[in-house]
Amino acid sequence: KLIYGAIKGMLRELDPHTNFMPPDIFKDFETETSGEFGGLGIEISVTNGILTIISPIEDTPAWEAGIKAGDKVIAVDGHSTKGLSLVEASQLMKGKRGTKVVLRIVRENEDEPRDISITRGSVKVKSVKYMNLDDGYAYVKITSFIENTAKDLEKVIDNHIKNNKKMEGLIIDMRRNPGGLLDQAVKVSDMFLKDGTIVSTIGRAKKDKEVSSATKKGRFTDFPVIILVNEYTASASEIVSGALQDNKRALIV
């Protein structure tokens, strides 16, 4: 217990995105990227020391209860969230399906905090939503990056091309997309690129460098792409929009 506590305290000195996960919490974390789990259906971050909602996931209990991107959570069931790490905050919000949790929310342009009661449920994430815009154009919304996002995106684009004989142009909507799995961001970017760097991680020592490059397997490289983003487009979705913009493959709006 002391060693885990020491590691947790040491990592807290870095930034709000660095967390220590004991085995049980890591197991919970892995289930959340599989596409189905029990909970509220929100993506959270610690911004300036305050627990903040990046985005409620569409069609989940939090979405239906009226939680909005940018809401600040100051208490969970009466317990203050001040000083909590992301991992600790998410543990407070988790619980059995069917049980209730009350989030005390501070919302922009509202003078008083409000309490929002949410019944925990089964969260099924459909990360790719498609709409045919006619005349060969397609609209795709990517809500988050989970285990099957790249496969699902490839499937909807293939079906569109099959049904319309071609793709005139594609709009990818990543507004309010809080991110998810890095490997899925790389796979999605790779679909639209023949070459170029997708993402790189560079450490202090020059040898500590990881670069993900396009693999020349890109199948969708010959039609225009527009990507929609907003202030809640984060993490993996920023990697995709950045990679396609840097490689002059997409226009970012």
PDB file of C-alpha atoms in Angstrom:
ATOM      1  CA  LYS A   1       0.000   0.000   0.000  1.00  0.00           C
ATOM      2  CA  LEU A   2       2.839   2.390   0.865  1.00  0.00           C
ATOM      3  CA  ILE A   3       4.706   1.705  -2.396  1.00  0.00           C
ATOM      4  CA  TYR A   4       1.557   2.221  -4.491  1.00  0.00           C
ATOM      5  CA  GLY A   5       0.890   5.446  -2.559  1.00  0.00           C
ATOM      6  CA  ALA A   6       4.451   6.666  -3.141  1.00  0.00           C
ATOM      7  CA  ILE A   7       4.284   5.983  -6.895  1.00  0.00           C
ATOM      8  CA  LYS A   8       0.902   7.721  -7.103  1.00  0.00           C
ATOM      9  CA  GLY A   9       2.235  10.797  -5.297  1.00  0.00           C
ATOM     10  CA  MET A  10       5.379  10.928  -7.401  1.00  0.00           C
ATOM     11  CA  LEU A  11       3.480  10.790 -10.717  1.00  0.00           C
ATOM     12  CA  ARG A  12       0.989  13.417  -9.558  1.00  0.00           C
ATOM     13  CA  GLU A  13       3.847  15.937  -9.713  1.00  0.00           C
ATOM     14  CA  LEU A  14       4.032  15.559 -13.507  1.00  0.00           C
ATOM     15  CA  ASP A  15       0.708  16.550 -15.112  1.00  0.00           C
ATOM     16  CA  PRO A  16      -3.002  15.601 -14.917  1.00  0.00           C
ATOM     17  CA  HIS A  17      -2.608  13.081 -17.774  1.00  0.00           C
ATOM     18  CA  THR A  18      -0.042  10.896 -15.971  1.00  0.00           C
ATOM     19  CA  ASN A  19      -1.659   8.357 -13.669  1.00  0.00           C
ATOM     20  CA  PHE A  20      -0.602   5.239 -11.828  1.00  0.00           C
ATOM     21  CA  MET A  21      -3.025   2.353 -12.265  1.00  0.00           C
ATOM     22  CA  PRO A  22      -2.985  -0.601  -9.873  1.00  0.00           C
ATOM     23  CA  PRO A  23      -3.968  -3.908 -11.562  1.00  0.00           C
ATOM     24  CA  ASP A  24      -7.696  -3.760 -10.653  1.00  0.00           C
ATOM     25  CA  ILE A  25      -8.112  -0.211 -11.968  1.00  0.00           C
ATOM     26  CA  PHE A  26      -6.158  -1.044 -15.133  1.00  0.00           C
ATOM     27  CA  LYS A  27      -8.544  -3.960 -15.763  1.00  0.00           C
ATOM     28  CA  ASP A  28     -11.507  -1.559 -15.506  1.00  0.00           C
ATOM     29  CA  PHE A  29      -9.772   0.859 -17.862  1.00  0.00           C
ATOM     30  CA  GLU A  30      -9.312  -1.848 -20.514  1.00  0.00           C
ATOM     31  CA  THR A  31     -13.037  -2.694 -20.525  1.00  0.00           C
ATOM     32  CA  GLU A  32     -13.852   0.943 -21.361  1.00  0.00           C
ATOM     33  CA  THR A  33     -12.108   0.758 -24.735  1.00  0.00           C
ATOM     34  CA  SER A  34     -13.823  -2.489 -25.759  1.00  0.00           C
ATOM     35  CA  GLY A  35     -17.025  -0.684 -26.809  1.00  0.00           C
ATOM     36  CA  GLU A  36     -19.335  -1.881 -24.020  1.00  0.00           C
ATOM     37  CA  PHE A  37     -19.125  -1.297 -20.267  1.00  0.00           C
ATOM     38  CA  GLY A  38     -21.195  -0.312 -17.235  1.00  0.00           C
ATOM     39  CA  GLY A  39     -21.162   3.344 -16.197  1.00  0.00           C
ATOM     40  CA  LEU A  40     -22.260   6.869 -17.080  1.00  0.00           C
ATOM     41  CA  GLY A  41     -20.726   7.359 -20.531  1.00  0.00           C
ATOM     42  CA  ILE A  42     -18.579  10.459 -20.036  1.00  0.00           C
ATOM     43  CA  GLU A  43     -15.012  11.366 -20.904  1.00  0.00           C
ATOM     44  CA  ILE A  44     -13.342  13.398 -18.153  1.00  0.00           C
ATOM     45  CA  SER A  45     -10.168  15.394 -17.653  1.00  0.00           C
ATOM     46  CA  VAL A  46      -8.569  17.426 -14.887  1.00  0.00           C
ATOM     47  CA  THR A  47      -8.268  21.013 -16.141  1.00  0.00           C
ATOM     48  CA  ASN A  48      -6.574  23.555 -13.855  1.00  0.00           C
ATOM     49  CA  GLY A  49      -7.113  21.168 -10.959  1.00  0.00           C
ATOM     50  CA  ILE A  50     -10.878  20.883 -11.635  1.00  0.00           C
ATOM     51  CA  LEU A  51     -12.604  17.713 -12.834  1.00  0.00           C
ATOM     52  CA  THR A  52     -14.088  18.673 -16.214  1.00  0.00           C
ATOM     53  CA  ILE A  53     -16.354  16.851 -18.681  1.00  0.00           C
ATOM     54  CA  ILE A  54     -14.668  16.682 -22.084  1.00  0.00           C
ATOM     55  CA  SER A  55     -17.708  15.068 -23.636  1.00  0.00           C
ATOM     56  CA  PRO A  56     -20.718  12.905 -22.812  1.00  0.00           C
ATOM     57  CA  ILE A  57     -20.750   9.915 -25.186  1.00  0.00           C
ATOM     58  CA  GLU A  58     -23.851   9.985 -27.384  1.00  0.00           C
ATOM     59  CA  ASP A  59     -26.850   7.806 -26.406  1.00  0.00           C
ATOM     60  CA  THR A  60     -25.468   6.994 -22.913  1.00  0.00           C
ATOM     61  CA  PRO A  61     -26.978   7.692 -19.432  1.00  0.00           C
ATOM     62  CA  ALA A  62     -24.914  10.912 -19.055  1.00  0.00           C
ATOM     63  CA  TRP A  63     -26.002  12.163 -22.496  1.00  0.00           C
ATOM     64  CA  GLU A  64     -29.671  11.500 -21.704  1.00  0.00           C
ATOM     65  CA  ALA A  65     -29.384  13.169 -18.271  1.00  0.00           C
ATOM     66  CA  GLY A  66     -28.248  16.401 -19.949  1.00  0.00           C
ATOM     67  CA  ILE A  67     -24.538  16.456 -19.057  1.00  0.00           C
ATOM     68  CA  LYS A  68     -22.690  18.853 -21.384  1.00  0.00           C
ATOM     69  CA  ALA A  69     -19.117  19.235 -22.587  1.00  0.00           C
ATOM     70  CA  GLY A  70     -17.327  21.786 -20.416  1.00  0.00           C
ATOM     71  CA  ASP A  71     -19.340  21.029 -17.251  1.00  0.00           C
ATOM     72  CA  LYS A  72     -17.164  21.100 -14.134  1.00  0.00           C
ATOM     73  CA  VAL A  73     -17.848  18.334 -11.588  1.00  0.00           C
ATOM     74  CA  ILE A  74     -17.235  19.699  -8.079  1.00  0.00           C
ATOM     75  CA  ALA A  75     -18.757  16.764  -6.154  1.00  0.00           C
ATOM     76  CA  VAL A  76     -19.871  13.159  -6.680  1.00  0.00           C
ATOM     77  CA  ASP A  77     -22.564  11.942  -4.243  1.00  0.00           C
ATOM     78  CA  GLY A  78     -21.539  14.731  -1.884  1.00  0.00           C
ATOM     79  CA  HIS A  79     -17.800  13.879  -2.012  1.00  0.00           C
ATOM     80  CA  SER A  80     -15.676  16.812  -3.177  1.00  0.00           C
ATOM     81  CA  THR A  81     -13.583  16.116  -6.278  1.00  0.00           C
ATOM     82  CA  LYS A  82     -10.936  18.675  -5.278  1.00  0.00           C
ATOM     83  CA  GLY A  83      -7.440  17.209  -5.542  1.00  0.00           C
ATOM     84  CA  LEU A  84      -8.607  13.904  -7.033  1.00  0.00           C
ATOM     85  CA  SER A  85      -6.702  12.291  -9.904  1.00  0.00           C
ATOM     86  CA  LEU A  86      -8.568  11.142 -13.018  1.00  0.00           C
ATOM     87  CA  VAL A  87      -8.361   7.543 -11.856  1.00  0.00           C
ATOM     88  CA  GLU A  88      -9.752   8.358  -8.384  1.00  0.00           C
ATOM     89  CA  ALA A  89     -12.569  10.454  -9.855  1.00  0.00           C
ATOM     90  CA  SER A  90     -13.622   7.747 -12.295  1.00  0.00           C
ATOM     91  CA  GLN A  91     -13.655   5.181  -9.446  1.00  0.00           C
ATOM     92  CA  LEU A  92     -16.085   7.451  -7.527  1.00  0.00           C
ATOM     93  CA  MET A  93     -18.448   7.550 -10.499  1.00  0.00           C
ATOM     94  CA  LYS A  94     -18.385   3.844 -11.277  1.00  0.00           C
ATOM     95  CA  GLY A  95     -20.894   1.446  -9.781  1.00  0.00           C
ATOM     96  CA  LYS A  96     -23.405  -1.277 -10.512  1.00  0.00           C
ATOM     97  CA  ARG A  97     -25.827  -0.827 -13.379  1.00  0.00           C
ATOM     98  CA  GLY A  98     -29.167   0.506 -12.186  1.00  0.00           C
ATOM     99  CA  THR A  99     -27.693   2.453  -9.242  1.00  0.00           C
ATOM    100  CA  LYS A 100     -27.821   6.251  -9.103  1.00  0.00           C
ATOM    101  CA  VAL A 101     -25.065   8.809  -8.786  1.00  0.00           C
ATOM    102  CA  VAL A 102     -25.481  12.559  -8.236  1.00  0.00           C
ATOM    103  CA  LEU A 103     -22.981  14.889  -9.895  1.00  0.00           C
ATOM    104  CA  ARG A 104     -22.780  18.494  -8.676  1.00  0.00           C
ATOM    105  CA  ILE A 105     -22.086  20.518 -11.803  1.00  0.00           C
ATOM    106  CA  VAL A 106     -20.867  24.067 -12.369  1.00  0.00           C
ATOM    107  CA  ARG A 107     -21.906  25.177 -15.853  1.00  0.00           C
ATOM    108  CA  GLU A 108     -20.657  28.173 -17.786  1.00  0.00           C
ATOM    109  CA  ASN A 109     -22.943  31.246 -17.593  1.00  0.00           C
ATOM    110  CA  GLU A 110     -24.872  29.792 -14.620  1.00  0.00           C
ATOM    111  CA  ASP A 111     -24.547  31.392 -11.183  1.00  0.00           C
ATOM    112  CA  GLU A 112     -25.450  28.374  -9.038  1.00  0.00           C
ATOM    113  CA  PRO A 113     -24.159  24.764  -9.163  1.00  0.00           C
ATOM    114  CA  ARG A 114     -26.779  22.185 -10.166  1.00  0.00           C
ATOM    115  CA  ASP A 115     -27.188  18.564  -9.080  1.00  0.00           C
ATOM    116  CA  ILE A 116     -27.742  16.065 -11.891  1.00  0.00           C
ATOM    117  CA  SER A 117     -28.846  12.536 -10.973  1.00  0.00           C
ATOM    118  CA  ILE A 118     -27.769   9.804 -13.399  1.00  0.00           C
ATOM    119  CA  THR A 119     -28.724   6.135 -13.338  1.00  0.00           C
ATOM    120  CA  ARG A 120     -25.715   4.010 -14.246  1.00  0.00           C
ATOM    121  CA  GLY A 121     -26.380   1.813 -17.233  1.00  0.00           C
ATOM    122  CA  SER A 122     -24.814  -0.342 -19.891  1.00  0.00           C
ATOM    123  CA  VAL A 123     -22.763   1.921 -22.120  1.00  0.00           C
ATOM    124  CA  LYS A 124     -22.556   0.655 -25.686  1.00  0.00           C
ATOM    125  CA  VAL A 125     -20.402   2.866 -27.835  1.00  0.00           C
ATOM    126  CA  LYS A 126     -21.063   2.977 -31.554  1.00  0.00           C
ATOM    127  CA  SER A 127     -18.037   4.976 -32.580  1.00  0.00           C
ATOM    128  CA  VAL A 128     -18.789   5.392 -36.317  1.00  0.00           C
ATOM    129  CA  LYS A 129     -22.066   6.870 -37.597  1.00  0.00           C
ATOM    130  CA  TYR A 130     -22.705   7.277 -41.328  1.00  0.00           C
ATOM    131  CA  MET A 131     -25.033   9.358 -43.482  1.00  0.00           C
ATOM    132  CA  ASN A 132     -25.312   9.407 -47.275  1.00  0.00           C
ATOM    133  CA  LEU A 133     -25.352  13.036 -48.453  1.00  0.00           C
ATOM    134  CA  ASP A 134     -26.320  12.023 -52.036  1.00  0.00           C
ATOM    135  CA  ASP A 135     -24.463  12.803 -55.268  1.00  0.00           C
ATOM    136  CA  GLY A 136     -21.650  10.503 -54.092  1.00  0.00           C
ATOM    137  CA  TYR A 137     -20.834  12.483 -50.913  1.00  0.00           C
ATOM    138  CA  ALA A 138     -20.726  10.923 -47.439  1.00  0.00           C
ATOM    139  CA  TYR A 139     -20.799  12.190 -43.838  1.00  0.00           C
ATOM    140  CA  VAL A 140     -19.217  10.122 -41.068  1.00  0.00           C
ATOM    141  CA  LYS A 141     -19.211  10.993 -37.366  1.00  0.00           C
ATOM    142  CA  ILE A 142     -16.486   9.374 -35.251  1.00  0.00           C
ATOM    143  CA  THR A 143     -17.570   9.724 -31.612  1.00  0.00           C
ATOM    144  CA  SER A 144     -14.490   8.097 -30.003  1.00  0.00           C
ATOM    145  CA  PHE A 145     -11.637   5.711 -30.798  1.00  0.00           C
ATOM    146  CA  ILE A 146     -12.318   2.209 -29.481  1.00  0.00           C
ATOM    147  CA  GLU A 147     -11.153  -1.283 -30.494  1.00  0.00           C
ATOM    148  CA  ASN A 148     -13.190  -1.535 -33.720  1.00  0.00           C
ATOM    149  CA  THR A 149     -13.245   2.102 -34.939  1.00  0.00           C
ATOM    150  CA  ALA A 150     -10.859   1.655 -37.900  1.00  0.00           C
ATOM    151  CA  LYS A 151     -12.643  -1.516 -39.112  1.00  0.00           C
ATOM    152  CA  ASP A 152     -16.084   0.108 -38.812  1.00  0.00           C
ATOM    153  CA  LEU A 153     -14.936   3.218 -40.691  1.00  0.00           C
ATOM    154  CA  GLU A 154     -13.429   1.133 -43.495  1.00  0.00           C
ATOM    155  CA  LYS A 155     -16.680  -0.837 -43.729  1.00  0.00           C
ATOM    156  CA  VAL A 156     -18.929   2.248 -44.067  1.00  0.00           C
ATOM    157  CA  ILE A 157     -16.659   3.839 -46.702  1.00  0.00           C
ATOM    158  CA  ASP A 158     -16.531   0.562 -48.692  1.00  0.00           C
ATOM    159  CA  ASN A 159     -20.339   0.275 -48.530  1.00  0.00           C
ATOM    160  CA  HIS A 160     -20.756   3.873 -49.670  1.00  0.00           C
ATOM    161  CA  ILE A 161     -18.445   3.337 -52.667  1.00  0.00           C
ATOM    162  CA  LYS A 162     -20.247   0.082 -53.510  1.00  0.00           C
ATOM    163  CA  ASN A 163     -23.696   1.720 -53.380  1.00  0.00           C
ATOM    164  CA  ASN A 164     -22.720   4.973 -55.120  1.00  0.00           C
ATOM    165  CA  LYS A 165     -20.094   3.604 -57.533  1.00  0.00           C
ATOM    166  CA  LYS A 166     -17.620   6.214 -56.185  1.00  0.00           C
ATOM    167  CA  MET A 167     -16.826   8.628 -53.383  1.00  0.00           C
ATOM    168  CA  GLU A 168     -17.008  12.277 -54.466  1.00  0.00           C
ATOM    169  CA  GLY A 169     -15.982  13.575 -51.057  1.00  0.00           C
ATOM    170  CA  LEU A 170     -16.073  12.718 -47.358  1.00  0.00           C
ATOM    171  CA  ILE A 171     -16.867  14.823 -44.285  1.00  0.00           C
ATOM    172  CA  ILE A 172     -15.443  13.351 -41.060  1.00  0.00           C
ATOM    173  CA  ASP A 173     -17.060  14.916 -37.994  1.00  0.00           C
ATOM    174  CA  MET A 174     -14.840  14.722 -34.897  1.00  0.00           C
ATOM    175  CA  ARG A 175     -16.420  17.532 -32.893  1.00  0.00           C
ATOM    176  CA  ARG A 176     -16.669  16.546 -29.200  1.00  0.00           C
ATOM    177  CA  ASN A 177     -14.584  13.416 -29.904  1.00  0.00           C
ATOM    178  CA  PRO A 178     -12.526  12.936 -26.704  1.00  0.00           C
ATOM    179  CA  GLY A 179     -10.143  10.372 -28.252  1.00  0.00           C
ATOM    180  CA  GLY A 180      -9.338   6.856 -27.114  1.00  0.00           C
ATOM    181  CA  LEU A 181      -6.890   4.266 -28.430  1.00  0.00           C
ATOM    182  CA  LEU A 182      -3.729   5.537 -30.099  1.00  0.00           C
ATOM    183  CA  ASP A 183      -3.396   2.521 -32.421  1.00  0.00           C
ATOM    184  CA  GLN A 184      -6.881   3.202 -33.833  1.00  0.00           C
ATOM    185  CA  ALA A 185      -5.946   6.834 -34.557  1.00  0.00           C
ATOM    186  CA  VAL A 186      -2.885   5.593 -36.457  1.00  0.00           C
ATOM    187  CA  LYS A 187      -4.938   3.010 -38.427  1.00  0.00           C
ATOM    188  CA  VAL A 188      -7.627   5.565 -39.342  1.00  0.00           C
ATOM    189  CA  SER A 189      -4.989   8.089 -40.517  1.00  0.00           C
ATOM    190  CA  ASP A 190      -3.176   5.382 -42.493  1.00  0.00           C
ATOM    191  CA  MET A 191      -6.334   4.628 -44.511  1.00  0.00           C
ATOM    192  CA  PHE A 192      -6.168   8.079 -46.132  1.00  0.00           C
ATOM    193  CA  LEU A 193      -2.386   8.374 -46.628  1.00  0.00           C
ATOM    194  CA  LYS A 194       0.163   6.815 -48.969  1.00  0.00           C
ATOM    195  CA  ASP A 195       3.192   8.236 -47.132  1.00  0.00           C
ATOM    196  CA  GLY A 196       4.244  10.718 -44.463  1.00  0.00           C
ATOM    197  CA  THR A 197       4.441  10.793 -40.670  1.00  0.00           C
ATOM    198  CA  ILE A 198       1.232  10.143 -38.750  1.00  0.00           C
ATOM    199  CA  VAL A 199       2.427  10.805 -35.191  1.00  0.00           C
ATOM    200  CA  SER A 200       5.739  10.903 -33.355  1.00  0.00           C
ATOM    201  CA  THR A 201       6.718  10.794 -29.687  1.00  0.00           C
ATOM    202  CA  ILE A 202      10.075  12.355 -28.952  1.00  0.00           C
ATOM    203  CA  GLY A 203      11.746  12.012 -25.550  1.00  0.00           C
ATOM    204  CA  ARG A 204      14.465  14.142 -23.974  1.00  0.00           C
ATOM    205  CA  ALA A 205      17.159  11.754 -25.162  1.00  0.00           C
ATOM    206  CA  LYS A 206      17.352  11.749 -28.964  1.00  0.00           C
ATOM    207  CA  LYS A 207      17.254   7.946 -29.114  1.00  0.00           C
ATOM    208  CA  ASP A 208      13.870   7.964 -27.319  1.00  0.00           C
ATOM    209  CA  LYS A 209      11.881   8.499 -30.463  1.00  0.00           C
ATOM    210  CA  GLU A 210       8.817   6.611 -31.697  1.00  0.00           C
ATOM    211  CA  VAL A 211       7.498   7.465 -35.140  1.00  0.00           C
ATOM    212  CA  SER A 212       4.365   6.035 -36.768  1.00  0.00           C
ATOM    213  CA  SER A 213       4.470   6.489 -40.530  1.00  0.00           C
ATOM    214  CA  ALA A 214       1.935   5.755 -43.260  1.00  0.00           C
ATOM    215  CA  THR A 215       2.387   2.195 -44.560  1.00  0.00           C
ATOM    216  CA  LYS A 216       1.520   2.722 -48.275  1.00  0.00           C
ATOM    217  CA  LYS A 217      -1.596   0.588 -47.661  1.00  0.00           C
ATOM    218  CA  GLY A 218      -3.847   3.653 -47.771  1.00  0.00           C
ATOM    219  CA  ARG A 219      -6.942   2.710 -49.778  1.00  0.00           C
ATOM    220  CA  PHE A 220      -8.817   6.015 -49.647  1.00  0.00           C
ATOM    221  CA  THR A 221      -6.359   8.520 -51.070  1.00  0.00           C
ATOM    222  CA  ASP A 222      -8.131   9.842 -54.154  1.00  0.00           C
ATOM    223  CA  PHE A 223     -11.110  11.875 -52.924  1.00  0.00           C
ATOM    224  CA  PRO A 224     -11.348  15.148 -50.943  1.00  0.00           C
ATOM    225  CA  VAL A 225     -11.749  14.985 -47.148  1.00  0.00           C
ATOM    226  CA  ILE A 226     -13.002  17.667 -44.755  1.00  0.00           C
ATOM    227  CA  ILE A 227     -12.632  17.174 -40.988  1.00  0.00           C
ATOM    228  CA  LEU A 228     -14.850  19.060 -38.527  1.00  0.00           C
ATOM    229  CA  VAL A 229     -13.325  19.839 -35.101  1.00  0.00           C
ATOM    230  CA  ASN A 230     -14.151  22.033 -32.098  1.00  0.00           C
ATOM    231  CA  GLU A 231     -12.623  22.869 -28.709  1.00  0.00           C
ATOM    232  CA  TYR A 232     -13.632  19.437 -27.346  1.00  0.00           C
ATOM    233  CA  THR A 233     -11.831  17.506 -30.109  1.00  0.00           C
ATOM    234  CA  ALA A 234      -9.040  15.877 -28.111  1.00  0.00           C
ATOM    235  CA  SER A 235      -6.317  13.243 -27.985  1.00  0.00           C
ATOM    236  CA  ALA A 236      -6.638  10.552 -30.699  1.00  0.00           C
ATOM    237  CA  SER A 237      -8.960  12.725 -32.809  1.00  0.00           C
ATOM    238  CA  GLU A 238      -6.358  15.539 -32.760  1.00  0.00           C
ATOM    239  CA  ILE A 239      -3.770  13.026 -33.994  1.00  0.00           C
ATOM    240  CA  VAL A 240      -5.955  12.070 -36.983  1.00  0.00           C
ATOM    241  CA  SER A 241      -6.829  15.661 -37.896  1.00  0.00           C
ATOM    242  CA  GLY A 242      -3.199  16.771 -37.388  1.00  0.00           C
ATOM    243  CA  ALA A 243      -1.790  13.932 -39.501  1.00  0.00           C
ATOM    244  CA  LEU A 244      -4.207  14.514 -42.388  1.00  0.00           C
ATOM    245  CA  GLN A 245      -3.666  18.280 -42.249  1.00  0.00           C
ATOM    246  CA  ASP A 246       0.161  18.069 -42.072  1.00  0.00           C
ATOM    247  CA  ASN A 247       0.223  15.672 -45.006  1.00  0.00           C
ATOM    248  CA  LYS A 248      -2.098  17.982 -46.966  1.00  0.00           C
ATOM    249  CA  ARG A 249      -4.707  15.235 -47.223  1.00  0.00           C
ATOM    250  CA  ALA A 250      -7.632  16.982 -45.491  1.00  0.00           C
ATOM    251  CA  LEU A 251      -9.024  20.440 -44.836  1.00  0.00           C
ATOM    252  CA  ILE A 252      -9.760  21.124 -41.147  1.00  0.00           C
ATOM    253  CA  VAL A 253     -12.853  23.196 -40.317  1.00  0.00           C
TER     254      VAL A 253
END
